[in-house]
Amino acid sequence: EFGEGTRATITAQAAERFYRAAPGSEPATVRNQVQVATGACAEWLPQETILFDRCALDRRLDVELAEDARFLGVETLVFGRAAMGECVEQAWLRDGIRIRRGGRWLLHEAVRLDGEVNALLRRPAIAGGARAMATLVHVAPDAEAGLGAVRAALDGALVEAGASAWNGMLVTRFLAADAAPLRRTVVGVLSVLRAPR
């Protein structure tokens, strides 16, 4: 919980990893809740989540914002470590981001993949062969003003990415062949949105 007028960043010292689940077992369940009071600024900036073959994960991030609160968050999914030759052939994944501001829904993002994940990720309408993806969300009274600078930061990036802004929220989505170029691009966008911090 971020109290009135506070400012803080939550991160992690290492990537989160989800390994093979035992057949028939319940998925790993992760629930994160962030409450941001009036005049507060919260940053949710964990490192990547690395998924391994036959993992099972049910994860959700819930963010509750006061009307004038600020939030900057990113969630990254990596389907196997490309440098290690890993491939996620099968998995069960439910990953969601839900944000409310002033008690009203602002965003409900959901990723649902089940079964032959590697084949699903190759589909053009899903990931076009990408094995790493990220969603970055910036909510603030002036969030839309940052759209031009974010798009400029994406210009020439070695990943597929796009940004849009509406209703006091800026959302950037990224797709990449592996985690390294994705991380560099996400950090570049974060540098723009976090300046001068």
PDB file of C-alpha atoms in Angstrom:
ATOM      1  CA  GLU A   1       0.000   0.000   0.000  1.00  0.00           C
ATOM      2  CA  PHE A   2       1.284   3.431  -1.007  1.00  0.00           C
ATOM      3  CA  GLY A   3       0.071   6.022   1.504  1.00  0.00           C
ATOM      4  CA  GLU A   4      -0.999   9.537   0.665  1.00  0.00           C
ATOM      5  CA  GLY A   5       1.743  11.520  -1.060  1.00  0.00           C
ATOM      6  CA  THR A   6       4.287   8.672  -0.980  1.00  0.00           C
ATOM      7  CA  ARG A   7       6.630   7.681  -3.787  1.00  0.00           C
ATOM      8  CA  ALA A   8       8.296   4.292  -4.130  1.00  0.00           C
ATOM      9  CA  THR A   9       9.512   1.671  -6.590  1.00  0.00           C
ATOM     10  CA  ILE A  10       8.961  -2.071  -6.173  1.00  0.00           C
ATOM     11  CA  THR A  11      11.333  -4.351  -8.063  1.00  0.00           C
ATOM     12  CA  ALA A  12      13.036  -7.745  -7.706  1.00  0.00           C
ATOM     13  CA  GLN A  13      16.676  -8.785  -7.487  1.00  0.00           C
ATOM     14  CA  ALA A  14      16.274 -11.573 -10.046  1.00  0.00           C
ATOM     15  CA  ALA A  15      13.925 -12.887 -12.698  1.00  0.00           C
ATOM     16  CA  GLU A  16      10.958 -14.917 -11.503  1.00  0.00           C
ATOM     17  CA  ARG A  17      10.981 -18.528 -12.744  1.00  0.00           C
ATOM     18  CA  PHE A  18       8.227 -21.100 -13.136  1.00  0.00           C
ATOM     19  CA  TYR A  19       9.370 -24.656 -13.764  1.00  0.00           C
ATOM     20  CA  ARG A  20       7.647 -27.817 -14.994  1.00  0.00           C
ATOM     21  CA  ALA A  21       4.509 -28.645 -13.005  1.00  0.00           C
ATOM     22  CA  ALA A  22       3.760 -32.190 -11.895  1.00  0.00           C
ATOM     23  CA  PRO A  23       1.037 -33.748 -14.100  1.00  0.00           C
ATOM     24  CA  GLY A  24      -2.410 -33.114 -12.641  1.00  0.00           C
ATOM     25  CA  SER A  25      -1.161 -30.594 -10.064  1.00  0.00           C
ATOM     26  CA  GLU A  26      -2.732 -27.191  -9.443  1.00  0.00           C
ATOM     27  CA  PRO A  27      -1.038 -24.238 -11.165  1.00  0.00           C
ATOM     28  CA  ALA A  28       1.267 -21.961  -9.197  1.00  0.00           C
ATOM     29  CA  THR A  29      -0.884 -19.040  -8.049  1.00  0.00           C
ATOM     30  CA  VAL A  30       0.501 -15.518  -7.629  1.00  0.00           C
ATOM     31  CA  ARG A  31      -1.627 -12.541  -6.573  1.00  0.00           C
ATOM     32  CA  ASN A  32      -0.129  -9.066  -6.234  1.00  0.00           C
ATOM     33  CA  GLN A  33      -2.195  -6.121  -5.007  1.00  0.00           C
ATOM     34  CA  VAL A  34      -1.055  -2.506  -5.198  1.00  0.00           C
ATOM     35  CA  GLN A  35      -3.103   0.279  -3.605  1.00  0.00           C
ATOM     36  CA  VAL A  36      -2.071   3.854  -4.365  1.00  0.00           C
ATOM     37  CA  ALA A  37      -3.578   6.685  -2.299  1.00  0.00           C
ATOM     38  CA  THR A  38      -4.156  10.331  -3.185  1.00  0.00           C
ATOM     39  CA  GLY A  39      -1.073  12.105  -4.512  1.00  0.00           C
ATOM     40  CA  ALA A  40       1.065   8.942  -4.366  1.00  0.00           C
ATOM     41  CA  CYS A  41       3.289   7.538  -7.113  1.00  0.00           C
ATOM     42  CA  ALA A  42       3.865   3.783  -7.398  1.00  0.00           C
ATOM     43  CA  GLU A  43       6.291   2.010  -9.696  1.00  0.00           C
ATOM     44  CA  TRP A  44       5.955  -1.759 -10.217  1.00  0.00           C
ATOM     45  CA  LEU A  45       9.127  -2.780 -12.070  1.00  0.00           C
ATOM     46  CA  PRO A  46       9.977  -6.460 -11.511  1.00  0.00           C
ATOM     47  CA  GLN A  47      12.434  -8.294 -13.710  1.00  0.00           C
ATOM     48  CA  GLU A  48      11.219 -10.802 -16.283  1.00  0.00           C
ATOM     49  CA  THR A  49       9.126 -13.861 -15.562  1.00  0.00           C
ATOM     50  CA  ILE A  50      10.771 -16.873 -17.235  1.00  0.00           C
ATOM     51  CA  LEU A  51       8.477 -19.765 -18.096  1.00  0.00           C
ATOM     52  CA  PHE A  52       9.800 -23.293 -18.581  1.00  0.00           C
ATOM     53  CA  ASP A  53       8.324 -26.157 -20.578  1.00  0.00           C
ATOM     54  CA  ARG A  54       5.179 -27.667 -19.020  1.00  0.00           C
ATOM     55  CA  CYS A  55       4.835 -24.967 -16.372  1.00  0.00           C
ATOM     56  CA  ALA A  56       1.415 -24.007 -15.001  1.00  0.00           C
ATOM     57  CA  LEU A  57       0.888 -20.446 -13.763  1.00  0.00           C
ATOM     58  CA  ASP A  58      -2.118 -18.400 -12.669  1.00  0.00           C
ATOM     59  CA  ARG A  59      -0.907 -14.859 -11.924  1.00  0.00           C
ATOM     60  CA  ARG A  60      -2.657 -11.520 -11.471  1.00  0.00           C
ATOM     61  CA  LEU A  61      -1.666  -7.967 -10.673  1.00  0.00           C
ATOM     62  CA  ASP A  62      -4.480  -5.814  -9.223  1.00  0.00           C
ATOM     63  CA  VAL A  63      -3.900  -2.058  -8.958  1.00  0.00           C
ATOM     64  CA  GLU A  64      -6.306   0.288  -7.160  1.00  0.00           C
ATOM     65  CA  LEU A  65      -5.579   3.979  -7.702  1.00  0.00           C
ATOM     66  CA  ALA A  66      -6.959   7.136  -6.168  1.00  0.00           C
ATOM     67  CA  GLU A  67      -8.228   9.596  -8.776  1.00  0.00           C
ATOM     68  CA  ASP A  68      -4.978  11.613  -8.919  1.00  0.00           C
ATOM     69  CA  ALA A  69      -2.513   8.803  -8.115  1.00  0.00           C
ATOM     70  CA  ARG A  70       0.264   7.803 -10.488  1.00  0.00           C
ATOM     71  CA  PHE A  71       1.302   4.274 -11.494  1.00  0.00           C
ATOM     72  CA  LEU A  72       4.036   2.951 -13.765  1.00  0.00           C
ATOM     73  CA  GLY A  73       4.216  -0.801 -14.153  1.00  0.00           C
ATOM     74  CA  VAL A  74       5.651  -3.445 -16.443  1.00  0.00           C
ATOM     75  CA  GLU A  75       5.148  -7.189 -16.699  1.00  0.00           C
ATOM     76  CA  THR A  76       7.389  -9.304 -18.940  1.00  0.00           C
ATOM     77  CA  LEU A  77       6.950 -12.938 -19.977  1.00  0.00           C
ATOM     78  CA  VAL A  78       9.810 -14.956 -21.473  1.00  0.00           C
ATOM     79  CA  PHE A  79       9.006 -18.379 -22.933  1.00  0.00           C
ATOM     80  CA  GLY A  80      12.272 -20.231 -22.333  1.00  0.00           C
ATOM     81  CA  ARG A  81      15.803 -18.830 -22.437  1.00  0.00           C
ATOM     82  CA  ALA A  82      16.846 -18.593 -26.089  1.00  0.00           C
ATOM     83  CA  ALA A  83      20.559 -18.469 -25.205  1.00  0.00           C
ATOM     84  CA  MET A  84      20.173 -21.849 -23.482  1.00  0.00           C
ATOM     85  CA  GLY A  85      18.262 -23.371 -26.411  1.00  0.00           C
ATOM     86  CA  GLU A  86      15.117 -23.749 -24.326  1.00  0.00           C
ATOM     87  CA  CYS A  87      11.668 -23.942 -25.862  1.00  0.00           C
ATOM     88  CA  VAL A  88       8.304 -23.977 -24.108  1.00  0.00           C
ATOM     89  CA  GLU A  89       6.366 -26.601 -26.059  1.00  0.00           C
ATOM     90  CA  GLN A  90       3.528 -27.071 -23.562  1.00  0.00           C
ATOM     91  CA  ALA A  91       2.258 -24.829 -20.768  1.00  0.00           C
ATOM     92  CA  TRP A  92      -0.823 -23.550 -18.966  1.00  0.00           C
ATOM     93  CA  LEU A  93      -0.846 -19.788 -18.419  1.00  0.00           C
ATOM     94  CA  ARG A  94      -3.313 -17.251 -17.071  1.00  0.00           C
ATOM     95  CA  ASP A  95      -1.707 -13.831 -16.596  1.00  0.00           C
ATOM     96  CA  GLY A  96      -3.720 -10.708 -15.893  1.00  0.00           C
ATOM     97  CA  ILE A  97      -3.350  -7.023 -15.098  1.00  0.00           C
ATOM     98  CA  ARG A  98      -6.395  -5.210 -13.690  1.00  0.00           C
ATOM     99  CA  ILE A  99      -6.359  -1.493 -12.894  1.00  0.00           C
ATOM    100  CA  ARG A 100      -9.058   0.645 -11.301  1.00  0.00           C
ATOM    101  CA  ARG A 101      -8.874   4.407 -10.797  1.00  0.00           C
ATOM    102  CA  GLY A 102     -11.294   6.146  -8.466  1.00  0.00           C
ATOM    103  CA  GLY A 103     -13.270   2.891  -8.184  1.00  0.00           C
ATOM    104  CA  ARG A 104     -13.812   2.601 -11.975  1.00  0.00           C
ATOM    105  CA  TRP A 105     -12.231  -0.003 -14.242  1.00  0.00           C
ATOM    106  CA  LEU A 106      -9.474   1.440 -16.397  1.00  0.00           C
ATOM    107  CA  LEU A 107      -7.748  -1.684 -17.769  1.00  0.00           C
ATOM    108  CA  HIS A 108      -8.305  -5.431 -17.768  1.00  0.00           C
ATOM    109  CA  GLU A 109      -5.479  -7.180 -19.613  1.00  0.00           C
ATOM    110  CA  ALA A 110      -5.504 -10.970 -19.880  1.00  0.00           C
ATOM    111  CA  VAL A 111      -3.126 -13.492 -21.440  1.00  0.00           C
ATOM    112  CA  ARG A 112      -4.498 -17.039 -21.673  1.00  0.00           C
ATOM    113  CA  LEU A 113      -2.437 -19.774 -23.275  1.00  0.00           C
ATOM    114  CA  ASP A 114      -3.044 -23.476 -22.843  1.00  0.00           C
ATOM    115  CA  GLY A 115      -1.591 -26.552 -24.493  1.00  0.00           C
ATOM    116  CA  GLU A 116       0.872 -26.332 -27.379  1.00  0.00           C
ATOM    117  CA  VAL A 117       2.204 -22.884 -26.512  1.00  0.00           C
ATOM    118  CA  ASN A 118       5.119 -22.927 -28.964  1.00  0.00           C
ATOM    119  CA  ALA A 119       2.715 -23.503 -31.855  1.00  0.00           C
ATOM    120  CA  LEU A 120       0.348 -20.826 -30.550  1.00  0.00           C
ATOM    121  CA  LEU A 121       3.139 -18.250 -30.267  1.00  0.00           C
ATOM    122  CA  ARG A 122       4.041 -18.815 -33.929  1.00  0.00           C
ATOM    123  CA  ARG A 123       0.590 -17.651 -35.060  1.00  0.00           C
ATOM    124  CA  PRO A 124       0.739 -14.119 -36.564  1.00  0.00           C
ATOM    125  CA  ALA A 125      -2.285 -12.914 -34.587  1.00  0.00           C
ATOM    126  CA  ILE A 126      -0.824 -14.097 -31.273  1.00  0.00           C
ATOM    127  CA  ALA A 127       2.933 -13.442 -31.234  1.00  0.00           C
ATOM    128  CA  GLY A 128       4.264 -13.995 -34.761  1.00  0.00           C
ATOM    129  CA  GLY A 129       7.024 -16.252 -33.461  1.00  0.00           C
ATOM    130  CA  ALA A 130       8.079 -13.997 -30.590  1.00  0.00           C
ATOM    131  CA  ARG A 131       9.195 -15.753 -27.400  1.00  0.00           C
ATOM    132  CA  ALA A 132       9.301 -12.703 -25.134  1.00  0.00           C
ATOM    133  CA  MET A 133       6.586 -10.124 -24.529  1.00  0.00           C
ATOM    134  CA  ALA A 134       5.931  -7.220 -22.212  1.00  0.00           C
ATOM    135  CA  THR A 135       3.147  -4.827 -21.312  1.00  0.00           C
ATOM    136  CA  LEU A 136       3.990  -1.433 -19.835  1.00  0.00           C
ATOM    137  CA  VAL A 137       1.240   0.707 -18.295  1.00  0.00           C
ATOM    138  CA  HIS A 138       1.569   4.332 -17.188  1.00  0.00           C
ATOM    139  CA  VAL A 139      -1.413   5.920 -15.430  1.00  0.00           C
ATOM    140  CA  ALA A 140      -1.247   9.592 -14.479  1.00  0.00           C
ATOM    141  CA  PRO A 141      -3.224  12.794 -15.038  1.00  0.00           C
ATOM    142  CA  ASP A 142      -0.667  13.718 -17.728  1.00  0.00           C
ATOM    143  CA  ALA A 143       0.079  10.221 -19.070  1.00  0.00           C
ATOM    144  CA  GLU A 144      -1.152  10.954 -22.586  1.00  0.00           C
ATOM    145  CA  ALA A 145       1.386  13.772 -22.979  1.00  0.00           C
ATOM    146  CA  GLY A 146       4.208  11.198 -22.958  1.00  0.00           C
ATOM    147  CA  LEU A 147       2.992   9.316 -26.040  1.00  0.00           C
ATOM    148  CA  GLY A 148       5.208  11.169 -28.535  1.00  0.00           C
ATOM    149  CA  ALA A 149       8.361  10.660 -26.475  1.00  0.00           C
ATOM    150  CA  VAL A 150       7.586   6.954 -25.987  1.00  0.00           C
ATOM    151  CA  ARG A 151       7.018   6.426 -29.703  1.00  0.00           C
ATOM    152  CA  ALA A 152      10.302   8.254 -30.412  1.00  0.00           C
ATOM    153  CA  ALA A 153      12.083   5.890 -27.990  1.00  0.00           C
ATOM    154  CA  LEU A 154      10.625   2.924 -29.899  1.00  0.00           C
ATOM    155  CA  ASP A 155      11.820   4.233 -33.266  1.00  0.00           C
ATOM    156  CA  GLY A 156      14.476   1.875 -34.595  1.00  0.00           C
ATOM    157  CA  ALA A 157      14.011  -0.671 -31.805  1.00  0.00           C
ATOM    158  CA  LEU A 158      14.951  -4.286 -32.561  1.00  0.00           C
ATOM    159  CA  VAL A 159      11.585  -5.496 -31.270  1.00  0.00           C
ATOM    160  CA  GLU A 160       8.002  -5.103 -32.382  1.00  0.00           C
ATOM    161  CA  ALA A 161       6.300  -2.501 -30.221  1.00  0.00           C
ATOM    162  CA  GLY A 162       3.451  -0.063 -30.204  1.00  0.00           C
ATOM    163  CA  ALA A 163       2.109   2.564 -27.841  1.00  0.00           C
ATOM    164  CA  SER A 164      -1.284   4.192 -27.417  1.00  0.00           C
ATOM    165  CA  ALA A 165      -2.763   6.588 -24.886  1.00  0.00           C
ATOM    166  CA  TRP A 166      -6.281   7.462 -23.779  1.00  0.00           C
ATOM    167  CA  ASN A 167      -8.206   8.439 -20.670  1.00  0.00           C
ATOM    168  CA  GLY A 168      -5.120   9.295 -18.575  1.00  0.00           C
ATOM    169  CA  MET A 169      -3.332   6.038 -19.439  1.00  0.00           C
ATOM    170  CA  LEU A 170      -0.450   5.135 -21.748  1.00  0.00           C
ATOM    171  CA  VAL A 171       0.011   1.470 -22.728  1.00  0.00           C
ATOM    172  CA  THR A 172       3.022   0.069 -24.586  1.00  0.00           C
ATOM    173  CA  ARG A 173       3.215  -3.525 -25.799  1.00  0.00           C
ATOM    174  CA  PHE A 174       6.395  -5.317 -26.890  1.00  0.00           C
ATOM    175  CA  LEU A 175       7.193  -8.570 -28.744  1.00  0.00           C
ATOM    176  CA  ALA A 176      10.717  -9.925 -29.269  1.00  0.00           C
ATOM    177  CA  ALA A 177      12.572 -13.062 -30.313  1.00  0.00           C
ATOM    178  CA  ASP A 178      14.258 -13.247 -26.901  1.00  0.00           C
ATOM    179  CA  ALA A 179      14.656 -11.374 -23.640  1.00  0.00           C
ATOM    180  CA  ALA A 180      17.814  -9.303 -24.262  1.00  0.00           C
ATOM    181  CA  PRO A 181      16.518  -6.885 -26.950  1.00  0.00           C
ATOM    182  CA  LEU A 182      13.173  -6.745 -25.181  1.00  0.00           C
ATOM    183  CA  ARG A 183      14.824  -5.684 -21.917  1.00  0.00           C
ATOM    184  CA  ARG A 184      16.870  -2.964 -23.661  1.00  0.00           C
ATOM    185  CA  THR A 185      13.773  -1.533 -25.332  1.00  0.00           C
ATOM    186  CA  VAL A 186      11.653  -1.623 -22.167  1.00  0.00           C
ATOM    187  CA  VAL A 187      14.442   0.110 -20.207  1.00  0.00           C
ATOM    188  CA  GLY A 188      14.608   2.799 -22.920  1.00  0.00           C
ATOM    189  CA  VAL A 189      10.885   3.516 -22.580  1.00  0.00           C
ATOM    190  CA  LEU A 190      11.096   3.470 -18.787  1.00  0.00           C
ATOM    191  CA  SER A 191      13.930   6.021 -18.964  1.00  0.00           C
ATOM    192  CA  VAL A 192      11.635   8.370 -20.872  1.00  0.00           C
ATOM    193  CA  LEU A 193       8.694   7.925 -18.513  1.00  0.00           C
ATOM    194  CA  ARG A 194      10.771   8.051 -15.304  1.00  0.00           C
ATOM    195  CA  ALA A 195      12.819  11.149 -16.216  1.00  0.00           C
ATOM    196  CA  PRO A 196      14.358  12.792 -14.264  1.00  0.00           C
ATOM    197  CA  ARG A 197      14.292   9.942 -11.716  1.00  0.00           C
TER     198      ARG A 197
END
